[in-house]
XYZ file of C-alpha atoms in Angstrom:
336
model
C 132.288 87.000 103.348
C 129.654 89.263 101.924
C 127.458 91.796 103.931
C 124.147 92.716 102.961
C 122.328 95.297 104.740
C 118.640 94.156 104.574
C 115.568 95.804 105.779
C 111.588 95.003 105.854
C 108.987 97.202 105.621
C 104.972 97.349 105.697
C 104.230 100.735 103.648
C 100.842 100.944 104.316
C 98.188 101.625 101.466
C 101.101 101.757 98.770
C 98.341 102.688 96.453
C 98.193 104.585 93.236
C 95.916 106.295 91.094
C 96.578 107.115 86.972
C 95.020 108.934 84.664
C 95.036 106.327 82.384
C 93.558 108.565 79.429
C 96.744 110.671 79.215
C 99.044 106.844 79.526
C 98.641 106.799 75.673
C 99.010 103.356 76.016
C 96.333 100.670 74.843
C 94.756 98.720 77.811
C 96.955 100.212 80.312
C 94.624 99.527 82.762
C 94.400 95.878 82.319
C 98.507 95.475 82.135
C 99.068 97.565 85.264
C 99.316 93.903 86.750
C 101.582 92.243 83.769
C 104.628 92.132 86.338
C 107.170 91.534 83.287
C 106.297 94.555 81.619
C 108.552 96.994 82.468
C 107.906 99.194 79.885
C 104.410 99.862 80.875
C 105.386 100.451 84.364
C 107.960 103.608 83.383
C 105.004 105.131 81.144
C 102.745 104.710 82.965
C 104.650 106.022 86.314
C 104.458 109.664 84.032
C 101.096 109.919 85.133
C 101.177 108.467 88.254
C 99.789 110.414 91.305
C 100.291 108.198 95.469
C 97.060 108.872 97.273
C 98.871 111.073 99.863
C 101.675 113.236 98.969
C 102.758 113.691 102.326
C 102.413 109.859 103.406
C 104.387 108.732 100.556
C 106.761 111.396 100.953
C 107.310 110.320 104.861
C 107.114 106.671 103.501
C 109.733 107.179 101.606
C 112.867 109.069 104.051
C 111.663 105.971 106.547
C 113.066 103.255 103.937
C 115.606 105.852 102.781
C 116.845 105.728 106.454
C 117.252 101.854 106.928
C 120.025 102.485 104.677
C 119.356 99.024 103.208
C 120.755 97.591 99.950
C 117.531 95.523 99.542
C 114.145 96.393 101.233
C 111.084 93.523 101.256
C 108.062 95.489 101.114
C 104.072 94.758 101.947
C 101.068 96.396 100.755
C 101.902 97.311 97.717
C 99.509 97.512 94.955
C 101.467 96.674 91.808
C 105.006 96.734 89.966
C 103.841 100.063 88.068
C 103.256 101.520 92.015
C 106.025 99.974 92.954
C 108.114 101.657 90.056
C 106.782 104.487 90.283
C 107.624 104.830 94.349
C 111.108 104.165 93.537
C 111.666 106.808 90.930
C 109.712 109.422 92.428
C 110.031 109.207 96.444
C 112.772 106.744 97.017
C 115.540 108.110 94.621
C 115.798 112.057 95.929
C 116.105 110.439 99.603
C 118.765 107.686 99.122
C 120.075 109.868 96.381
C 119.162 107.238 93.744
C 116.215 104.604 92.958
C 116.565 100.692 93.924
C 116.252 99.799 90.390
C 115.746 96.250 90.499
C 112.059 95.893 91.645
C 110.285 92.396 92.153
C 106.384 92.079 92.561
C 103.801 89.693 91.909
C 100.425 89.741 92.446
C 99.113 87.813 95.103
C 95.678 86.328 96.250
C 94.579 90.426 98.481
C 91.387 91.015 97.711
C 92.504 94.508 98.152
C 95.324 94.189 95.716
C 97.456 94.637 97.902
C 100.955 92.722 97.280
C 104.285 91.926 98.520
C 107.418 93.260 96.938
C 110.764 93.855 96.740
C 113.149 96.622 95.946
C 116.721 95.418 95.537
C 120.630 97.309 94.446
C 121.709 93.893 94.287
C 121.006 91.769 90.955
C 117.978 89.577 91.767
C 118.999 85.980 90.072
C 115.626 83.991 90.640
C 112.334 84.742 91.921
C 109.223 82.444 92.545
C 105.548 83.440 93.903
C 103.555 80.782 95.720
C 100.206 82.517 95.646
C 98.776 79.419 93.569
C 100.156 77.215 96.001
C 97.280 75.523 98.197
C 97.158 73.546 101.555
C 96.867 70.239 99.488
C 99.837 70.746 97.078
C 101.849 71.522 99.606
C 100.321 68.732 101.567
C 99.670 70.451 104.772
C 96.230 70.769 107.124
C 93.938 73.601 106.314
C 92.836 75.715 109.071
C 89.342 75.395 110.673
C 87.053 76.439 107.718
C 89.311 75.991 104.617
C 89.612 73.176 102.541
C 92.742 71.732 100.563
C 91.775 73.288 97.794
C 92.019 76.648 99.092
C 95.803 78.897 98.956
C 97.800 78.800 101.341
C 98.841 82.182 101.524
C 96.422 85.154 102.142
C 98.809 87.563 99.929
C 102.069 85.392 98.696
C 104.935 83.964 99.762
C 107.885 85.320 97.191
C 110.818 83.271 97.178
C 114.217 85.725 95.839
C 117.821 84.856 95.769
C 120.211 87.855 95.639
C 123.805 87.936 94.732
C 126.287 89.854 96.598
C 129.968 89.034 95.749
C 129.311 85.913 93.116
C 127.149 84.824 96.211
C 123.859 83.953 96.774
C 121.301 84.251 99.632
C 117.638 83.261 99.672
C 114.535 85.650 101.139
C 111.318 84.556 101.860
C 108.571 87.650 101.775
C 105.806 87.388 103.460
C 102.793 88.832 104.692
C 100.451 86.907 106.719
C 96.994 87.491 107.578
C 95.734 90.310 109.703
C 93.940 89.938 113.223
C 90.852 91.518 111.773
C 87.975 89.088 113.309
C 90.214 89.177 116.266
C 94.189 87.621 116.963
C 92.457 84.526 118.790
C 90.242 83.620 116.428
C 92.715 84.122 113.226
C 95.357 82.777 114.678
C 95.022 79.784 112.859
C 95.029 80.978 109.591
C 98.228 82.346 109.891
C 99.716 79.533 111.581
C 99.043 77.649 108.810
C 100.567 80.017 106.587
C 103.821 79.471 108.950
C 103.849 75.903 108.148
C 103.199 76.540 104.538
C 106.143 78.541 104.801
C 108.013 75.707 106.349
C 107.061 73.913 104.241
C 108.103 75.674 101.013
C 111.517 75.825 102.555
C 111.805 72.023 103.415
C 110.973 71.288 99.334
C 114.032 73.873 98.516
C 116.678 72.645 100.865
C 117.739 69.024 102.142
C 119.008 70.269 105.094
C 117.295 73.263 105.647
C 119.181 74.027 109.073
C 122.436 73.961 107.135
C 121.539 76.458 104.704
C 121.839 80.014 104.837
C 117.494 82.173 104.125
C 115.523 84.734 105.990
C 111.771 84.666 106.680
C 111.099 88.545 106.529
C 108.244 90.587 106.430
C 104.743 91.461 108.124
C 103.407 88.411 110.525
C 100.665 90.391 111.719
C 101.385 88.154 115.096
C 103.882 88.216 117.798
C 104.048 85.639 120.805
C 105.055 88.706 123.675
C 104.574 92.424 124.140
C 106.786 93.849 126.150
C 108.578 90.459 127.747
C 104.954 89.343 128.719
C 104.311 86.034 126.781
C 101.108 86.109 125.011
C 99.401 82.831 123.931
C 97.789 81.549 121.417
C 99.836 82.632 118.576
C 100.372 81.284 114.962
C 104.155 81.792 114.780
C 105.104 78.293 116.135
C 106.152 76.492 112.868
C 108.755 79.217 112.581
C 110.137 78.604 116.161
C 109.414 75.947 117.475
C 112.111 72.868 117.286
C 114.313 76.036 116.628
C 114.013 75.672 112.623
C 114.347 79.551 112.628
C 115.664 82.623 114.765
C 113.950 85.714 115.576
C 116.957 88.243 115.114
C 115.153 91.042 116.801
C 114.092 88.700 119.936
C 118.271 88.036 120.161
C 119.451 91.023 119.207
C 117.377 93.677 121.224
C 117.891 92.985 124.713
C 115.336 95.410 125.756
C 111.807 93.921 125.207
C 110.735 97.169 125.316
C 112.282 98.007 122.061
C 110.934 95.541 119.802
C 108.111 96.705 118.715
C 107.301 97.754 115.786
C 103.637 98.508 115.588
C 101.409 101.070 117.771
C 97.703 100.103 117.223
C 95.378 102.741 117.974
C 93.034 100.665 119.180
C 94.310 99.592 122.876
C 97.475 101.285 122.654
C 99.361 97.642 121.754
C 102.958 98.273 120.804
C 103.226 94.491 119.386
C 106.132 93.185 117.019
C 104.384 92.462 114.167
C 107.563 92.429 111.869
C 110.133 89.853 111.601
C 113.034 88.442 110.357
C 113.602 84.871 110.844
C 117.166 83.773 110.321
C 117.946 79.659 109.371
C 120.198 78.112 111.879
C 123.258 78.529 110.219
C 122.672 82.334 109.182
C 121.972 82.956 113.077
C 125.263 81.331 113.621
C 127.476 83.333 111.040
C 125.614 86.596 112.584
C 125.806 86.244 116.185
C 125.600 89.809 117.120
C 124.232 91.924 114.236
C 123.360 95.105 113.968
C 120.047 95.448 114.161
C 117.610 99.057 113.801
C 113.781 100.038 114.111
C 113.240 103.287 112.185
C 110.393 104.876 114.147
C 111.135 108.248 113.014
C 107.932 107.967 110.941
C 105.601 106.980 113.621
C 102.519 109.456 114.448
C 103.031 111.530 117.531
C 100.200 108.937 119.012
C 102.311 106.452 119.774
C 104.249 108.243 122.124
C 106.117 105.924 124.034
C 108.686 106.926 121.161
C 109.973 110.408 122.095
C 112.925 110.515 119.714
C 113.421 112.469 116.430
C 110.355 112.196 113.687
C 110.515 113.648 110.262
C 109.509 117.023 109.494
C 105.410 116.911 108.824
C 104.088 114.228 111.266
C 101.158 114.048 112.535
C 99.423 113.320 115.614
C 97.844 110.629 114.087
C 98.428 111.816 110.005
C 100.126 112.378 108.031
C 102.706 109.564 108.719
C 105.653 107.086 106.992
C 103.130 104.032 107.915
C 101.200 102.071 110.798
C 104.246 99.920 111.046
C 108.180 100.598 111.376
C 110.737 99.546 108.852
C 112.854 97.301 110.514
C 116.855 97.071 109.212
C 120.092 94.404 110.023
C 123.389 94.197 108.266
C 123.966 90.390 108.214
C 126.803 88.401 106.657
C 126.507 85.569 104.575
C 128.432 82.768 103.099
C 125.693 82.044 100.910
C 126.088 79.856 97.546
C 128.231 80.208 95.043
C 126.924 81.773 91.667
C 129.913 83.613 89.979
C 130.841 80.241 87.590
């Protein structure tokens, strides 16, 4: 039975800047967003430049450190940003680059994407930015209509192959609390159930296959073993269609967290991986890590080792903490 050590990670602002003059390449602006075009992406990673050095840097030993074979990733501004992080920051920390590198661009008005960096071959990938509430023929939230997507950034559906087998990932990023957690809660509720729903349409039986939810839910339903109501996760839990592997596998609700916002001093678990039925049943007691080695010195209920160059509040890895489990699969079989 395979393993596959798997990891999810909000980078925060993965942002880039070019001097697209010295690219030497026709409208390289314009194809900075053709995701097939890999080609563009190396050029134009030659005259690449991250916003922040030091963030990137930091960014880059706390994904390095999850130790993980493939790494879903959120905010992220394109595959050329995306290529470029790999080849520049991720490959003199884990001593070489991913390589295989999935991204497609979303519905952010920020640009900001979900991703994925991957050792393992990626054998299909799907975005469902386009999709909206009425195609997949759920209610919109208060506000929206069934015209509108679904998905504030994307859902992107990858299988991976480990051993002739196959397992499916779900990426996701859902919508922030900005406007306030109450009053958004909705939208990303329906965003769980457009998730749901996405995974009903692939499987028959979706409790008898083997998938993880992962990502940033910008949500959580308790902080610190203190249940906290409304939330917009319920699609995902309730009738037990998924498992929270960090709820199970961190007995300390103290230690779940992986988020510190400034704000009120919330240490919430935003990110998640959400394990089908028969996935949490093959992985009963996983290994399962929060890297907060790249957290700012303000959130200081973490007093263990940081990285060389943190800051009190910058320069830092990100806002959130890259979260890492070693899971085995049975998965499908693809070698024939």
């Amino acid at each position: 039975m395979p393993e596959l050590r798997l990891a999810t990670f909000n980078c925060e602002n993965l942002m880039m800047r070019c001097d697209f003059a010295r690219s030497g390449l026709p409208n390289a602006r314009d194809r900075l967003t053709e995701v097939d075009d890999a080609l563009v992406a190396e050029q134009v990673d030659a005259v690449f430049d991250v916003l922040s050095e030091d963030d990137r840097t930091l960014t880059a030993q706390a994904l390095a450190a999850t130790g993980a074979e493939v790494c879903a990733l959120q905010e992220v501004e394109n595959l050329v940003t995306l290529t470029a992080f790999d080849n520049r920051y991720i490959a003199p920390w884990a001593g070489q680059p991913f390589g295989e590198r999935v991204l497609h661009e979303g519905n952010d008005t920020r640009g900001i994407d979900v991703g994925l960096l991957s050792r393992l071959p990626v054998i299909f990938q799907r975005s469902h930015a386009r999709a909206t509430y009425g195609l997949l023929d759920i209610a919109p939230p208060p506000g929206a209509s069934v015209n509108d997507y679904a998905f504030r950034r994307d859902c992107l559906e990858v299988d991976i192959q480990k051993d002739g087998r196959a397992l499916t990932l779900f990426v996701c990023h859902f919508k922030s609390m900005h406007g306030g957690r109450k009053r958004t809660a909705p939208i990303r509720e329906a965003e769980a159930r457009a998730v749901r729903r996405i995974i009903e349409q692939r499987f028959d039986r979706p409790a008898d296959e083997e998938w993880v939810i992962l990502g940033d839910f910008n949500d959580y339903w308790e902080v610190d073993g203190q249940s906290v109501s409304p939330h917009g996760l319920g699609p995902l839990l309730d009738d037990d269609f998924a498992v929270d592997l960090a709820s199970r596998s961190i007995p300390d609700p103290f230690e779940r967290w992986t988020h510190h916002y400034n704000g009120d001093g919330t240490y919430g678990a935003l990110d998640h991986m959400f394990l089908s039925p028969r996935l949490a049943a093959l992985n009963p007691a996983p290994e399962v890590k929060i890297i907060r080695s790249g957290v700012p010195y303000i959130a200081d209920r973490y007093q263990g080792f940081r990285f060389p160059g943190i800051g009190w509040k910058i320069p830092k890895a990100s806002d959130h903490c890259p979260m890492a489990a070693t899971l085995r699969f049975e998965g499908r079989d693809v070698s024939l």
